[in-house]
Tab-separated table of C-alpha atoms in Angstrom:
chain	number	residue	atom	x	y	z
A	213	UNK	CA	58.479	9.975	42.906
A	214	UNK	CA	57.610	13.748	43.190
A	215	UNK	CA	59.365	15.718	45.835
A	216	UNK	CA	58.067	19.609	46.192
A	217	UNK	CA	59.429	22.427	47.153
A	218	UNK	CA	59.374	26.017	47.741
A	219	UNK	CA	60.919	28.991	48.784
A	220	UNK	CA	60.218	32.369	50.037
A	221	UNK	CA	60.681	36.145	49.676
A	222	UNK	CA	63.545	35.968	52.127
A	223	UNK	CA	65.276	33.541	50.511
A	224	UNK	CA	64.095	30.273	52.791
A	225	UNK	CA	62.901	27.293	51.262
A	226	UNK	CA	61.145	24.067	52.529
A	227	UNK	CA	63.859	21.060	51.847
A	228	UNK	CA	64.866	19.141	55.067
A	229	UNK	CA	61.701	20.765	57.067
A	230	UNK	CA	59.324	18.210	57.934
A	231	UNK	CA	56.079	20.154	59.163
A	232	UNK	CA	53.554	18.444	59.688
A	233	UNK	CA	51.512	20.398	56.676
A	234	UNK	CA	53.915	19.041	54.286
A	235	UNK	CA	53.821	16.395	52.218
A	236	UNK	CA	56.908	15.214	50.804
A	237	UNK	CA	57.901	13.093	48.893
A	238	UNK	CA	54.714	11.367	47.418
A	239	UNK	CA	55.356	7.755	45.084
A	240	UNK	CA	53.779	6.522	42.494
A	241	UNK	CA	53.667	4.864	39.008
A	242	UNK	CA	52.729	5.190	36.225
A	243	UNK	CA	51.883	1.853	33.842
A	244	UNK	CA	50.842	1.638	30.318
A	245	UNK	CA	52.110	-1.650	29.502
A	246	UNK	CA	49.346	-4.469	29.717
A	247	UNK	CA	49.872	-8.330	31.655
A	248	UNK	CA	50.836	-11.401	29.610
A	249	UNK	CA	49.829	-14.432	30.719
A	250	UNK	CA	51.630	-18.189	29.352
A	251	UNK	CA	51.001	-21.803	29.984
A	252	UNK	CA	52.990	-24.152	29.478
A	253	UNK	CA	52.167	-27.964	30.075
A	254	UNK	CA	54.556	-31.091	31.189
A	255	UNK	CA	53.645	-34.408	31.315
A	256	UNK	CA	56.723	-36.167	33.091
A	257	UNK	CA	59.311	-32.900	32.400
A	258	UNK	CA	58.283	-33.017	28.636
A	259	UNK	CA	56.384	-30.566	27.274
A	260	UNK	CA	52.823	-31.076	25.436
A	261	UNK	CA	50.271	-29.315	23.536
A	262	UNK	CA	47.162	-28.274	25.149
A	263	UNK	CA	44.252	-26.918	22.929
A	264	UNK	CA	41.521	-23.844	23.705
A	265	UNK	CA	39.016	-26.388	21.338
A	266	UNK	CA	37.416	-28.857	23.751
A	267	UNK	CA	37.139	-31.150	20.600
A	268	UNK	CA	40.702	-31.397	20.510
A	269	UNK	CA	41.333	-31.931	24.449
A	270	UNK	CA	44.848	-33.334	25.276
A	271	UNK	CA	45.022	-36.620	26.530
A	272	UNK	CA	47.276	-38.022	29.393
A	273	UNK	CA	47.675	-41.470	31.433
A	274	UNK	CA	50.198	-39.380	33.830
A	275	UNK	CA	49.829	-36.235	35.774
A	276	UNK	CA	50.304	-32.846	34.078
A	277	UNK	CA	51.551	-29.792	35.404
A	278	UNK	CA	50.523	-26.410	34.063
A	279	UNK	CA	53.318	-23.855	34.256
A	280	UNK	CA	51.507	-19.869	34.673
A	281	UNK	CA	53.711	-17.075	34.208
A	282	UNK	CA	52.517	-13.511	34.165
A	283	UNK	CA	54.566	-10.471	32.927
A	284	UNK	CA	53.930	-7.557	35.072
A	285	UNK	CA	56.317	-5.334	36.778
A	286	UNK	CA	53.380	-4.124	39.015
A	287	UNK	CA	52.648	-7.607	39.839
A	288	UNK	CA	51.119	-7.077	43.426
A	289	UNK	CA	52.200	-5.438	47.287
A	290	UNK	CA	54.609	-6.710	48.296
A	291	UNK	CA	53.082	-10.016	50.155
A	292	UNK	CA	49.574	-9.762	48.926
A	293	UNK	CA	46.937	-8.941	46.149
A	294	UNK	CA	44.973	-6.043	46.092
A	295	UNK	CA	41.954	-6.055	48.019
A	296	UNK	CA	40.293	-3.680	46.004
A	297	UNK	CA	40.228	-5.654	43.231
A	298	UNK	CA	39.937	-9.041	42.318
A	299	UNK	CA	43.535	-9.606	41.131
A	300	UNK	CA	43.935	-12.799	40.134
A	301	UNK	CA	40.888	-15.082	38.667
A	302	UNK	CA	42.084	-18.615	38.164
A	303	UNK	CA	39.118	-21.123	37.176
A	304	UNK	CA	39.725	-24.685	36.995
A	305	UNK	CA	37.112	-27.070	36.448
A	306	UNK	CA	36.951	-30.449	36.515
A	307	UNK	CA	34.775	-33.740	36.356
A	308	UNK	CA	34.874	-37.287	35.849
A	309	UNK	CA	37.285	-37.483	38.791
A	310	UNK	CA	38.158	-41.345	40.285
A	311	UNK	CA	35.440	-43.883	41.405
A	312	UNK	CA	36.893	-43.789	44.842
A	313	UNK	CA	36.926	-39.714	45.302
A	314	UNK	CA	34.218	-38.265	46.859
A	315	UNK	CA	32.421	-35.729	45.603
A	316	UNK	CA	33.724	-33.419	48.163
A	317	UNK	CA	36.853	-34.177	47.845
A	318	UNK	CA	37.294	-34.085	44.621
A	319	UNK	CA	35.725	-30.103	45.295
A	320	UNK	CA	38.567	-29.947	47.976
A	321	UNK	CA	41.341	-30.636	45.073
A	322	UNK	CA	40.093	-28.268	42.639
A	323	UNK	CA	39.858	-25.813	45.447
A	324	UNK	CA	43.699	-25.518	46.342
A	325	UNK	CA	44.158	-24.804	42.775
A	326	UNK	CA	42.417	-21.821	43.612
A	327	UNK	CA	43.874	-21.035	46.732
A	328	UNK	CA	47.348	-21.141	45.050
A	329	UNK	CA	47.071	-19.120	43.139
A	330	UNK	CA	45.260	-16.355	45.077
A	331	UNK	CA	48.471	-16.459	47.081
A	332	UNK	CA	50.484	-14.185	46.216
A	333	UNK	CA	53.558	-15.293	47.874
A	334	UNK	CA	53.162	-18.816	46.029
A	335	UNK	CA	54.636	-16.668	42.707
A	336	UNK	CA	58.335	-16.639	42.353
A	337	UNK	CA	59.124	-13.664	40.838
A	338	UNK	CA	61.971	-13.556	38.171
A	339	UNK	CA	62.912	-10.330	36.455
A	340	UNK	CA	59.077	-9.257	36.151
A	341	UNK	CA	57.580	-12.552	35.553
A	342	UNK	CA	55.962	-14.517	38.573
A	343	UNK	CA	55.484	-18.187	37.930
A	344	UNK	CA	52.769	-20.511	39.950
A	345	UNK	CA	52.644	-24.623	39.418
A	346	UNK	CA	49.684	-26.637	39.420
A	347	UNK	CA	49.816	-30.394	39.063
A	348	UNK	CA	46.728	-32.016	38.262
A	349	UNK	CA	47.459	-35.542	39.639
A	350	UNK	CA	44.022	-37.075	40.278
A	351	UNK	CA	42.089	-38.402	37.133
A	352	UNK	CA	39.026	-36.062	34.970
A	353	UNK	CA	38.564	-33.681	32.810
A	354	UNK	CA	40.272	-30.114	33.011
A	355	UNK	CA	40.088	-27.209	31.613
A	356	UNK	CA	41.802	-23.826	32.962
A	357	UNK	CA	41.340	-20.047	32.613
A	358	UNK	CA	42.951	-17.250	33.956
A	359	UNK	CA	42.155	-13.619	34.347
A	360	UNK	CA	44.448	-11.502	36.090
A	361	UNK	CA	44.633	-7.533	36.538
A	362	UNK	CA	47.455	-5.591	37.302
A	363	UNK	CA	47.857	-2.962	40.153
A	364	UNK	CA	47.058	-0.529	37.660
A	365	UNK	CA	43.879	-1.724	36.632
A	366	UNK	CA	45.124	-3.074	33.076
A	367	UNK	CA	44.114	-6.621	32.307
A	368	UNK	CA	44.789	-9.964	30.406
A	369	UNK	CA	43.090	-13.306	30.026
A	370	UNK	CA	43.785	-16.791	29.257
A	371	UNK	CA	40.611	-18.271	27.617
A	372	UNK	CA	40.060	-21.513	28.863
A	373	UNK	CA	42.324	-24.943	27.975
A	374	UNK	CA	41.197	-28.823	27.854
A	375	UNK	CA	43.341	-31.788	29.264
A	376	UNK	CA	42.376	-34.809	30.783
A	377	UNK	CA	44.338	-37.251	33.361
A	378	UNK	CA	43.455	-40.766	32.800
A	379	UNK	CA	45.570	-43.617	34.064
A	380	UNK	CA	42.949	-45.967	34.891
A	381	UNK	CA	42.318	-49.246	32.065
A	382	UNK	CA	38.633	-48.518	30.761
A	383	UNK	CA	36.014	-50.169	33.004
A	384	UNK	CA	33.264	-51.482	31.087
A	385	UNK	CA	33.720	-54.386	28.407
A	386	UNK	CA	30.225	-56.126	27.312
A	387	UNK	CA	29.963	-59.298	24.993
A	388	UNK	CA	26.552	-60.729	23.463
A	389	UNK	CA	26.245	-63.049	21.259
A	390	UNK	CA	23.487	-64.703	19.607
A	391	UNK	CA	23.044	-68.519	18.378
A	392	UNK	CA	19.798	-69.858	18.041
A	393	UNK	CA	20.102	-71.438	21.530
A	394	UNK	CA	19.444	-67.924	22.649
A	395	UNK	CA	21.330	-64.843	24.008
A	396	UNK	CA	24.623	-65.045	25.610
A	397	UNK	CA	25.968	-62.083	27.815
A	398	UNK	CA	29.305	-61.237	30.087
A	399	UNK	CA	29.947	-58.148	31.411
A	400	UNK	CA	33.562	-56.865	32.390
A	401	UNK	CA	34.842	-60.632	31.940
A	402	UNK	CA	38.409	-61.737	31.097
A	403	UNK	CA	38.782	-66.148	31.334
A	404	UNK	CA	42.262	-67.736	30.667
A	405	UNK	CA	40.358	-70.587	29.853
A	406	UNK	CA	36.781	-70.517	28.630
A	407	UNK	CA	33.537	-72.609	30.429
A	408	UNK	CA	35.315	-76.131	30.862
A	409	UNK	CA	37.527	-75.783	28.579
A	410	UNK	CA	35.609	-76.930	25.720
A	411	UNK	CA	33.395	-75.101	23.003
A	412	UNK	CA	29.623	-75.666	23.991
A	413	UNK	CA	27.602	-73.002	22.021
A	414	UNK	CA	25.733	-74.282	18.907
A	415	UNK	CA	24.361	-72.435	15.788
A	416	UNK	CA	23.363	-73.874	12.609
A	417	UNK	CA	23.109	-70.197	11.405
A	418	UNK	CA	24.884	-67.236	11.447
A	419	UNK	CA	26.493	-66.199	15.263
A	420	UNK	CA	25.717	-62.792	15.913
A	421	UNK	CA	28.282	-60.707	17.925
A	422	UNK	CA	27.468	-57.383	19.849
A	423	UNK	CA	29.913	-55.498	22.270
A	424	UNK	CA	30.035	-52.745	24.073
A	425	UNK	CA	32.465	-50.573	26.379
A	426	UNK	CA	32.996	-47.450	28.273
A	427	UNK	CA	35.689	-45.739	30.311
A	428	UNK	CA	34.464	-43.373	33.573
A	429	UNK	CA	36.782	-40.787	32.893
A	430	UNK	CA	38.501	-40.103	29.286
A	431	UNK	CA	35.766	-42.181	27.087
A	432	UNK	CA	36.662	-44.788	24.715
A	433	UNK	CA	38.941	-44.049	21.559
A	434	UNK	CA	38.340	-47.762	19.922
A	435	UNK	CA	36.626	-51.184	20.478
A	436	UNK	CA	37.963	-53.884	18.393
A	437	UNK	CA	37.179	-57.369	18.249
A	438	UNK	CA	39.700	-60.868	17.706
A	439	UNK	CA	37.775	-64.377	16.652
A	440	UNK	CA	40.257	-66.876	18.239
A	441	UNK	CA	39.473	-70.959	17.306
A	442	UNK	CA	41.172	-71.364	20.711
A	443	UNK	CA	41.222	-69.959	23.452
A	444	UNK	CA	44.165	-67.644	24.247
A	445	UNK	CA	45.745	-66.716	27.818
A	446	UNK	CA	45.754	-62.632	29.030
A	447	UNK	CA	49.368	-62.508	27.573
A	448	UNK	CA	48.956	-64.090	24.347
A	449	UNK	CA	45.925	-61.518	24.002
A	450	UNK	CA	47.900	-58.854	24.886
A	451	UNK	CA	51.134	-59.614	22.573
A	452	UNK	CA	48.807	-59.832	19.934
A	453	UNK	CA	49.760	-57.224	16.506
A	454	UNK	CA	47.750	-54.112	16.198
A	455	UNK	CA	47.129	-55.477	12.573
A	456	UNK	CA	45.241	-58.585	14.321
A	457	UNK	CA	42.571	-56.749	15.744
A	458	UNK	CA	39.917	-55.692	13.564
A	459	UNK	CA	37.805	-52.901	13.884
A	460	UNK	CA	34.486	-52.969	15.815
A	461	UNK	CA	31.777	-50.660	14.145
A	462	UNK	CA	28.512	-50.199	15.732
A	463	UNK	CA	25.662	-52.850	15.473
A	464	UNK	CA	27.921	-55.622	15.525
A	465	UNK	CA	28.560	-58.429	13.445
A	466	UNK	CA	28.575	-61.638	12.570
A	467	UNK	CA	30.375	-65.467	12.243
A	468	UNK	CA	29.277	-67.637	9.190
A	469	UNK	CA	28.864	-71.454	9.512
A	470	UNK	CA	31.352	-73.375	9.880
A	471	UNK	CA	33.413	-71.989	12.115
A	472	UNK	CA	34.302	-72.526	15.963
A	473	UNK	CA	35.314	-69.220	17.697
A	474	UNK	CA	35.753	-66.676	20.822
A	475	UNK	CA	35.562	-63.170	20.605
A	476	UNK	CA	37.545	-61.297	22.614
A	477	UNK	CA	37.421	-57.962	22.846
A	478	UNK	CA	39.784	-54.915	23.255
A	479	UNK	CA	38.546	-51.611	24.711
A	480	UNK	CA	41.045	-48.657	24.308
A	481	UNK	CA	39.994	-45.193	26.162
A	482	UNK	CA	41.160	-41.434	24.836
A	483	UNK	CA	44.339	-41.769	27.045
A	484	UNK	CA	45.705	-45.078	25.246
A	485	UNK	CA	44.748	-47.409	28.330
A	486	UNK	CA	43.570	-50.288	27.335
A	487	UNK	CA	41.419	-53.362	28.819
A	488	UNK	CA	40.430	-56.929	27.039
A	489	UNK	CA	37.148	-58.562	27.415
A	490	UNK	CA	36.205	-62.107	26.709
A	491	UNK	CA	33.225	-64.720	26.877
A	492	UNK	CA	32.826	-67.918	29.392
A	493	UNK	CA	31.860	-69.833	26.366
A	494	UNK	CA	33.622	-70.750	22.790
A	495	UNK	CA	31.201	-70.738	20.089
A	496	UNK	CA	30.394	-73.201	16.852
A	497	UNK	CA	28.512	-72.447	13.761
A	498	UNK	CA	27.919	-75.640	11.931
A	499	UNK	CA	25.055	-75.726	8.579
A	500	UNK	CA	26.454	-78.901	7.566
A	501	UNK	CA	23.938	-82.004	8.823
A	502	UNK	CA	25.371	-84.626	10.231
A	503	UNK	CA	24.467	-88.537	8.345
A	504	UNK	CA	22.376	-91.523	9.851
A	505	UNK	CA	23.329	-95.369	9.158
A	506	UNK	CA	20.326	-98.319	9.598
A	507	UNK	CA	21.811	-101.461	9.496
A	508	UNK	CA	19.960	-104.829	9.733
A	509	UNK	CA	22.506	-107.479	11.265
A	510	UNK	CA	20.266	-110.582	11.188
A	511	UNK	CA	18.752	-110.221	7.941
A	512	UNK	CA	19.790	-114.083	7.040
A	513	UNK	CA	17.245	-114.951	9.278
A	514	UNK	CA	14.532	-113.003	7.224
A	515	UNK	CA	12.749	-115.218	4.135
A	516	UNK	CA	11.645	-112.847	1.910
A	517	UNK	CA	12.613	-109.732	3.704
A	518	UNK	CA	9.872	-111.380	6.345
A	519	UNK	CA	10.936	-112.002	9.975
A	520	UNK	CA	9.131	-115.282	11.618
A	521	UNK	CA	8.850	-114.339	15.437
A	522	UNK	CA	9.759	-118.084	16.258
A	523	UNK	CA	12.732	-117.284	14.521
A	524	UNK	CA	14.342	-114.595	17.133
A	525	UNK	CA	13.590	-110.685	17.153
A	526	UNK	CA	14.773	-108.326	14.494
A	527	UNK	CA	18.134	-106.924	15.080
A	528	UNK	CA	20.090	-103.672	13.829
A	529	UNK	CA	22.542	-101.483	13.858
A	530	UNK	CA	21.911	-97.518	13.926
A	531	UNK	CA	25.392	-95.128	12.971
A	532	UNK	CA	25.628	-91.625	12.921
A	533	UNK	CA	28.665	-89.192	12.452
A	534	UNK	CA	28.440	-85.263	11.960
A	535	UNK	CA	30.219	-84.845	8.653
A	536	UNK	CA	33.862	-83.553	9.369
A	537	UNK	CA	34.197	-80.387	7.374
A	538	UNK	CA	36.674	-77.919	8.950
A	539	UNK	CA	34.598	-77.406	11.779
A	540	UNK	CA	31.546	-79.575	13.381
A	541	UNK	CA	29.628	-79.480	16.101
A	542	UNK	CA	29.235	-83.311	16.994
A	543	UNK	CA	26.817	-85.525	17.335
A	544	UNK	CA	23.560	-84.540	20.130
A	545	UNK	CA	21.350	-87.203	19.970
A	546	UNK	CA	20.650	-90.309	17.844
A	547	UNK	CA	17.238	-91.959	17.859
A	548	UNK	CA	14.976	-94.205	15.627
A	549	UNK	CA	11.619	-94.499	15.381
A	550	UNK	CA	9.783	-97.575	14.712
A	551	UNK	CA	6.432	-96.971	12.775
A	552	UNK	CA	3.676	-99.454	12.195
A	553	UNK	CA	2.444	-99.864	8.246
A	554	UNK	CA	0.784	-102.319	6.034
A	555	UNK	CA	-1.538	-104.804	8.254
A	556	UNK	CA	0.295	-103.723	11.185
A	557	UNK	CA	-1.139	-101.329	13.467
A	558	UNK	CA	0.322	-98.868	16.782
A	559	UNK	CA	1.580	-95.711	17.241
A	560	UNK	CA	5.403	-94.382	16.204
A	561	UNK	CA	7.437	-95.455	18.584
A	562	UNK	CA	10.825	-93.478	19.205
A	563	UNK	CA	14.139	-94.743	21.417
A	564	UNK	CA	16.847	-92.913	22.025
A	565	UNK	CA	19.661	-94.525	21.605
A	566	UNK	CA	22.436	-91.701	22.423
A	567	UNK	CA	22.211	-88.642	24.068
A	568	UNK	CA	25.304	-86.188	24.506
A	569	UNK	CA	23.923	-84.074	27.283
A	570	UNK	CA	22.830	-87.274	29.345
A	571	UNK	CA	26.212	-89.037	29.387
């Protein structure tokens, strides 16, 4: 504060005269001390890292508050930023938000950020340093920036920080597989108990597996992939050990005969939610052929290994049985074939004489 004054030849000076060609007293200050801007991040009152490298953007299922503090004596007037300049600068952005947000209001959230902050009388002031809160509660991406400028023109900036809010299980879980039936393919399937309740897929070479997932907001950390020989309920899958799962890498892979199987698959996002996939179907890969049996039963009645019509028709027996290794398939069809030789003449005739799908 500078207060002037003066005084005469005669001995009379100015103090206590208020004309009204006097100034007096005139304020003002003088600052050479620059801003400081800090953020610090909670995620449920404890505190976490939060990088300026997007590649290394911090990852949370709950929401996270950013805590801005600014040390500035010449903080603002006394309920309101300077209109002459543009004070404070806050810049969130943010995408990836919920399924069920709209786009506008998602553009509604981000905006009260904004509006915060250029409130001046939303900073609680504590010996110099005003503090603001934002809690990003609704699910995307972040990232946040400040610039702010003192009443004095001096400046600071916080470059920009990465987060993300994800507390929603990854969405996406795809399952092919491949016998030589054909392609098989479930998307964003879980089954406590597979297509009735029974393992009706059949390869006689190797089952190829391909899976696929994705998660709307964070993006997905891991896929890996468990080859149950029965099927399992949502809770055994889920108490499984993390040294049960094996890795998924990209292209697939594949189940050698013989072996009966279900994949199941488990889908964790950049958060650490996670979401389990399964097929409607259990799966067999079987190389091993199964044997055939002919049996005549009324060969007595043969002379010479030739049957006399007068003497009744020719009789037999046909067996068959898929040979048990550790795993089999079963038994599809059985048929004979009767084919005319010698002096004999007529086409091959075939009869069916089981048939797994018709019975």
């Amino acid at each position: 504060k500078i207060i002037p004054y003066c005084e005469d030849l005669a001995g009379n000076t100015n103090k206590g005269i208020k004309d009204e060609g006097v100034t007096a007293p005139y304020d003002f200050t003088i600052d050479t001390i620059d801003p400081k801007i800090s953020v610090k991040y909670y995620v449920n009152g404890e505190e976490i890292s939060v990088s300026d490298n997007e590649e290394n953007r911090s990852y949370s299922q709950k929401p996270i508050t950013a805590v801005v503090s600014i040390d500035e004596h010449n903080f603002a007037y006394e309920k309101t930023f300077s209109s002459e300049t543009d004070q404070m600068n806050l810049q969130i952005i943010g995408n990836n938000p919920p399924e069920e947000v709209t786009s506008d209001e998602y553009i509604d959230y981000l905006n009260n950020f904004t509006d915060n902050a250029e409130n001046s009388e939303k900073w609680n002031p504590n010996n110099g340093v005003y503090t603001n809160e934002f809690e990003f509660t609704l699910d995307g991406n972040y990232s946040l920036s400040i610039t702010y400028e003192d009443l004095a023109g001096r400046t600071c900036t916080y470059d920009s920080h990465y987060f993300t809010v994800d507390g929603a299980a990854p969405n996406k879980g795809d399952i092919t597989v491949t016998t030589n039936e054909g392609v098989n393919s479930w998307l964003n399937k879980f089954l406590d108990s597979i297509t009735f309740g029974f393992f009706d897929k059949f390869s006689n070479r190797n089952i190829a597996v391909v899976m696929d997932g994705d998660d709307v907001t964070s993006g997905v950390a891991k896929i890996e992939h468990y080859d149950s020989e029965q099927e399992m309920s949502l809770e055994e899958i889920e108490t499984l050990s993390n040294d049960a799962w094996r890795p998924y890498s990209e292209g697939g892979y594949e189940i050698a005969p013989d072996k009966q199987f279900i994949p199941y698959m488990k889908v964790t996002d950049r958060a650490g939610n996670v979401s389990y996939f399964s097929t409607e179907s259990g799966f067999v890969a079987d190389k091993t052929g199964p044997s055939v049996n002919l049996e005549c039963t009324n060969l007595n009645a043969a002379r010479n290994g030739i049957f006399n019509p007068s003497a009744g028709t020719v009789k037999f027996r046909v067996t068959a049985q898929d040979v048990e290794t550790e795993t089999y398939s079963g038994i599809k069809e059985i048929w004979y074939e009767v084919h005319a030789e010698g002096n004999a003449s007529g086409s091959i005739e075939r009869v069916t004489v089981f048939n797994a799908e018709a019975s």
